[in-house]
Coordinates of C-alpha atoms and ligand atoms in Angstrom, one line a residue:
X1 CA 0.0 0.0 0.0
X2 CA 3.3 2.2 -0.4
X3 CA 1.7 3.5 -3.4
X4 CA -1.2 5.5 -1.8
X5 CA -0.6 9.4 -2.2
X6 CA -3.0 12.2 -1.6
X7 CA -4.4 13.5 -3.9
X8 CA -5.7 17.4 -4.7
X9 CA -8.3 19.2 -5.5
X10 CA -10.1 19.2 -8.1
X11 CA -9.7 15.1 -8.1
X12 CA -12.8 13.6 -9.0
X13 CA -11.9 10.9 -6.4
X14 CA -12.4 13.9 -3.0
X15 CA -16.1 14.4 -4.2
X16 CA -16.8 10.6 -4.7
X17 CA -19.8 9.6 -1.7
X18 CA -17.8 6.5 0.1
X19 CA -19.5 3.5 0.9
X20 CA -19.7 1.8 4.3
X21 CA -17.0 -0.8 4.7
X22 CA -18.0 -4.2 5.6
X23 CA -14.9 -6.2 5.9
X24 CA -11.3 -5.1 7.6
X25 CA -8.4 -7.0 6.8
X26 CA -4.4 -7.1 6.6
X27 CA -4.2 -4.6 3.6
X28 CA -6.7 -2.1 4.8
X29 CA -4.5 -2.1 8.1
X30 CA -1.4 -1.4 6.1
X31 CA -3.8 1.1 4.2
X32 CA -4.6 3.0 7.8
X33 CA -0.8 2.5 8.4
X34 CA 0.1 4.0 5.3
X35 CA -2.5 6.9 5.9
X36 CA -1.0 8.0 9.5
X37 CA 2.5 7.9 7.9
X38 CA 0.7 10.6 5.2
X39 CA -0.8 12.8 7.3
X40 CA 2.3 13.5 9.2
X41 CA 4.4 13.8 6.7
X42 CA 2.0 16.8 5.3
X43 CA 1.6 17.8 9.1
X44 CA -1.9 17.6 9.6
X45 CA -4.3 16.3 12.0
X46 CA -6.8 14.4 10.1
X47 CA -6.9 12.7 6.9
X48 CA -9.5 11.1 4.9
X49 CA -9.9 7.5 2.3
X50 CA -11.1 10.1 -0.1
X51 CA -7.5 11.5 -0.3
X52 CA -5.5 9.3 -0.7
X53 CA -8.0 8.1 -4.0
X54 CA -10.0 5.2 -1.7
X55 CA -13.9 4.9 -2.0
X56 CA -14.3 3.8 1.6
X57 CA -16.1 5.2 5.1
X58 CA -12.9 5.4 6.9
X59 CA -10.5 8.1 8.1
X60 CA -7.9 8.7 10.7
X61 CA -6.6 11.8 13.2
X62 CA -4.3 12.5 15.7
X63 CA -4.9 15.9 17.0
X64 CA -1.4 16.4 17.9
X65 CA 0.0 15.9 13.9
X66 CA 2.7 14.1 15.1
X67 CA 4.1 10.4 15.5
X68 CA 4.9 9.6 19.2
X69 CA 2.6 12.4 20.4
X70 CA -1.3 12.4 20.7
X71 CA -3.3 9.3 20.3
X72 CA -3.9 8.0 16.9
X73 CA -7.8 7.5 16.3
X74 CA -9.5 5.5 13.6
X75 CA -12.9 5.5 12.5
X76 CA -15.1 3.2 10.5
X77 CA -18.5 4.0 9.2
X78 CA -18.7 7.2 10.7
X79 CA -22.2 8.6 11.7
X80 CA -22.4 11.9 13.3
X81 CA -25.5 13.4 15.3
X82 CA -26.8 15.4 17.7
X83 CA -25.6 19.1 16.7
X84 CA -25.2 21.5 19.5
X85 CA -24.1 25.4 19.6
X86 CA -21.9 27.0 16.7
X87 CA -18.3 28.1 16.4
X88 CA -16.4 29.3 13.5
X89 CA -12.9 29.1 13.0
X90 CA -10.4 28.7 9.7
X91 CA -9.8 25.6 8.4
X92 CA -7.3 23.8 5.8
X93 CA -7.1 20.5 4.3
X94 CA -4.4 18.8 2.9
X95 CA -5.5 18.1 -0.7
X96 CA -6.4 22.1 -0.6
X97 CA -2.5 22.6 0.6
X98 CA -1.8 26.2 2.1
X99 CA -5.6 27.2 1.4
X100 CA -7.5 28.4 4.2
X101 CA -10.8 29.8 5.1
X102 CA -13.6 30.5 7.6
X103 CA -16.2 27.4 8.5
X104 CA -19.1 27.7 10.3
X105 CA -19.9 23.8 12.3
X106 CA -21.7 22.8 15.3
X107 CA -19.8 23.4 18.3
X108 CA -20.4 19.3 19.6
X109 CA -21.7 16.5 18.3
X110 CA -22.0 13.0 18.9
X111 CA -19.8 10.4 16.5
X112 CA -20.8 6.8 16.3
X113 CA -17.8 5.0 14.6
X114 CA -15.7 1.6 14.5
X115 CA -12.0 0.8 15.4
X116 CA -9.9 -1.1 13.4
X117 CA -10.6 -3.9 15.6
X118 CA -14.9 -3.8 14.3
X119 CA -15.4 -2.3 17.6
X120 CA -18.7 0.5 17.8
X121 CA -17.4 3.8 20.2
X122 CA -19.3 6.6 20.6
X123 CA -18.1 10.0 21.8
X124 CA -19.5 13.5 22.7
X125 CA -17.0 15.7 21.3
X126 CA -15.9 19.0 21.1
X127 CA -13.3 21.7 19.8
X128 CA -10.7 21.2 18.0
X129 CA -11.9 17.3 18.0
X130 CA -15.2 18.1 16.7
X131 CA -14.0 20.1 14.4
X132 CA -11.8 17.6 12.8
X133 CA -14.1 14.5 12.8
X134 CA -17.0 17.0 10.9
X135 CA -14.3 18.2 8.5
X136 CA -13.2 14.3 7.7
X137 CA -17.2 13.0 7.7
X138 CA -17.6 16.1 5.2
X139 CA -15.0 14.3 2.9
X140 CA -16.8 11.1 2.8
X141 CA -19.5 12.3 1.6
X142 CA -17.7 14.2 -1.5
X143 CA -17.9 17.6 0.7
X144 CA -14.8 19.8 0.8
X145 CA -14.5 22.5 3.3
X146 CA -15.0 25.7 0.4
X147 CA -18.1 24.2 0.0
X148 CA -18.9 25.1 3.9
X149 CA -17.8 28.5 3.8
X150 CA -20.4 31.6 2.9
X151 CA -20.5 32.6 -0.7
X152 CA -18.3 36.0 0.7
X153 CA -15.7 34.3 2.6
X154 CA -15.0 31.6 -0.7
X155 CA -14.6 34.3 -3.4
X156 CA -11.4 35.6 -1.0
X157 CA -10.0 32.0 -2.0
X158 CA -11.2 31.2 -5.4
X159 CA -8.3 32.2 -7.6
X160 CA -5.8 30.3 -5.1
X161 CA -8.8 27.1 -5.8
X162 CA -8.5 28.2 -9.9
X163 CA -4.8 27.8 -9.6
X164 CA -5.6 23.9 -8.4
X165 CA -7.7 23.6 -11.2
X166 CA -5.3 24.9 -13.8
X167 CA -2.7 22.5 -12.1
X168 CA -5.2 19.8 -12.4
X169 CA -6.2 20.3 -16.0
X170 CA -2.4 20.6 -17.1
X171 CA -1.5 17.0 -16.0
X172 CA -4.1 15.7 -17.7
X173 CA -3.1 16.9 -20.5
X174 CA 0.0 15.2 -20.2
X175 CA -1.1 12.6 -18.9
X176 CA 0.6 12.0 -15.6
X177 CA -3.5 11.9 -14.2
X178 CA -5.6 9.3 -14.7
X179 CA -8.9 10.1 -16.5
X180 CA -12.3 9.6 -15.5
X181 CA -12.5 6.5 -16.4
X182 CA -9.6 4.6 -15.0
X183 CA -10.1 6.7 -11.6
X184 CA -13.9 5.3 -12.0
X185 CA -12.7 2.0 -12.6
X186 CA -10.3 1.5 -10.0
X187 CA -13.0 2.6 -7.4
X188 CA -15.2 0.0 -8.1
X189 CA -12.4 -2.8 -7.6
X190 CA -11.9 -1.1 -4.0
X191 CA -15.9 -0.8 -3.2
X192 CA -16.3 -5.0 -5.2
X193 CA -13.4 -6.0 -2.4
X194 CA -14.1 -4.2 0.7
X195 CA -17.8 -2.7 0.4
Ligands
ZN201 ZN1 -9.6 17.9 4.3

């Protein structure tokens, strides 16, 4: 699973809707594995299947964005409830790099999810926490922050978000991208295994 990468916006793959997972086994572990190793090496706290081009209801955060340090949390199948208060604050995302902006988000809420081991836990979170699972729950269902922010606060970012685009479009053209096709394709052999 060495070969996952994240992947930027605008790939196709970060507004894909994931699909529950129904079966864990030694690859999807070295997939988690693989993911932790990611997300610290682009220093972040939270990173999602969606980004690193996988179709599945899984992502993984350590609040302290470092190895050693903080506790590394998976979650399966996430399902998020029970909205309370609001709190705005910026945010980032690491297949947006060095793009930031002002969300809006329930202050706490309650997230159902399972461990690596197919164990259910439940939490009533807040902060920085909350903040992090909503953001990752957002990317499994194809939602990227910008979408979240008000119509004001995203035209302060779009040219930095046309510049991803460009960047996007250009390796198409040369073809170090996939197209739609083969991205589709490869989707559906994840989703066939582990869906
Ligand atoms: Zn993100």
């Amino acid at each position: 699973m060495n070969e996952l990468e994240i992947i930027f916006y605008p790939h196709p793959t970060l507004r894909h809707v994931s699909k529950p997972i129904r079966k864990v086994d030694a690859d999807l572990k070295k997939i988690v594995a693989r993911m932790f190793e990611l997300m610290y090496e682009h220093k972040g706290i939270g990173l999602a299947a969606n980004q690193v081009d996988l179709p599945l209801q899984l992502f993984v955060i350590n609040l302290e964005g470092q190895k050693d340090e903080g506790e590394e949390l998976v979650f399966i199948n996430p399902v998020i409830s029970q909205p309370k208060g609001t709190t705005t604050a910026e945010e980032g995302c690491l297949s947006i790099p060095q793009v930031y902006g002002k969300v809006t988000r329930p202050e706490s809420v309650h997230v159902k999810a399972y461990n690596l081991q197919g164990e259910a836990f439940d939490h009533r979170v807040d902060g920085l926490f909350a903040r992090a699972i909503q953001h990752e729950t957002d990317h499994l269902q194809g939602v990227l922050f910008p979408d979240r922010m008000t119509d004001n606060e995203r035209n302060m970012i779009d040219g930095e978000l046309e510049d991803f685009r460009i960047d996007f479009e250009s390796r198409r053209r040369t073809g170090s991208q996939p197209d739609d096709e083969a991205i589709q394709k490869r989707l559906a052999e994840f989703e066939a295994r582990y869906c």
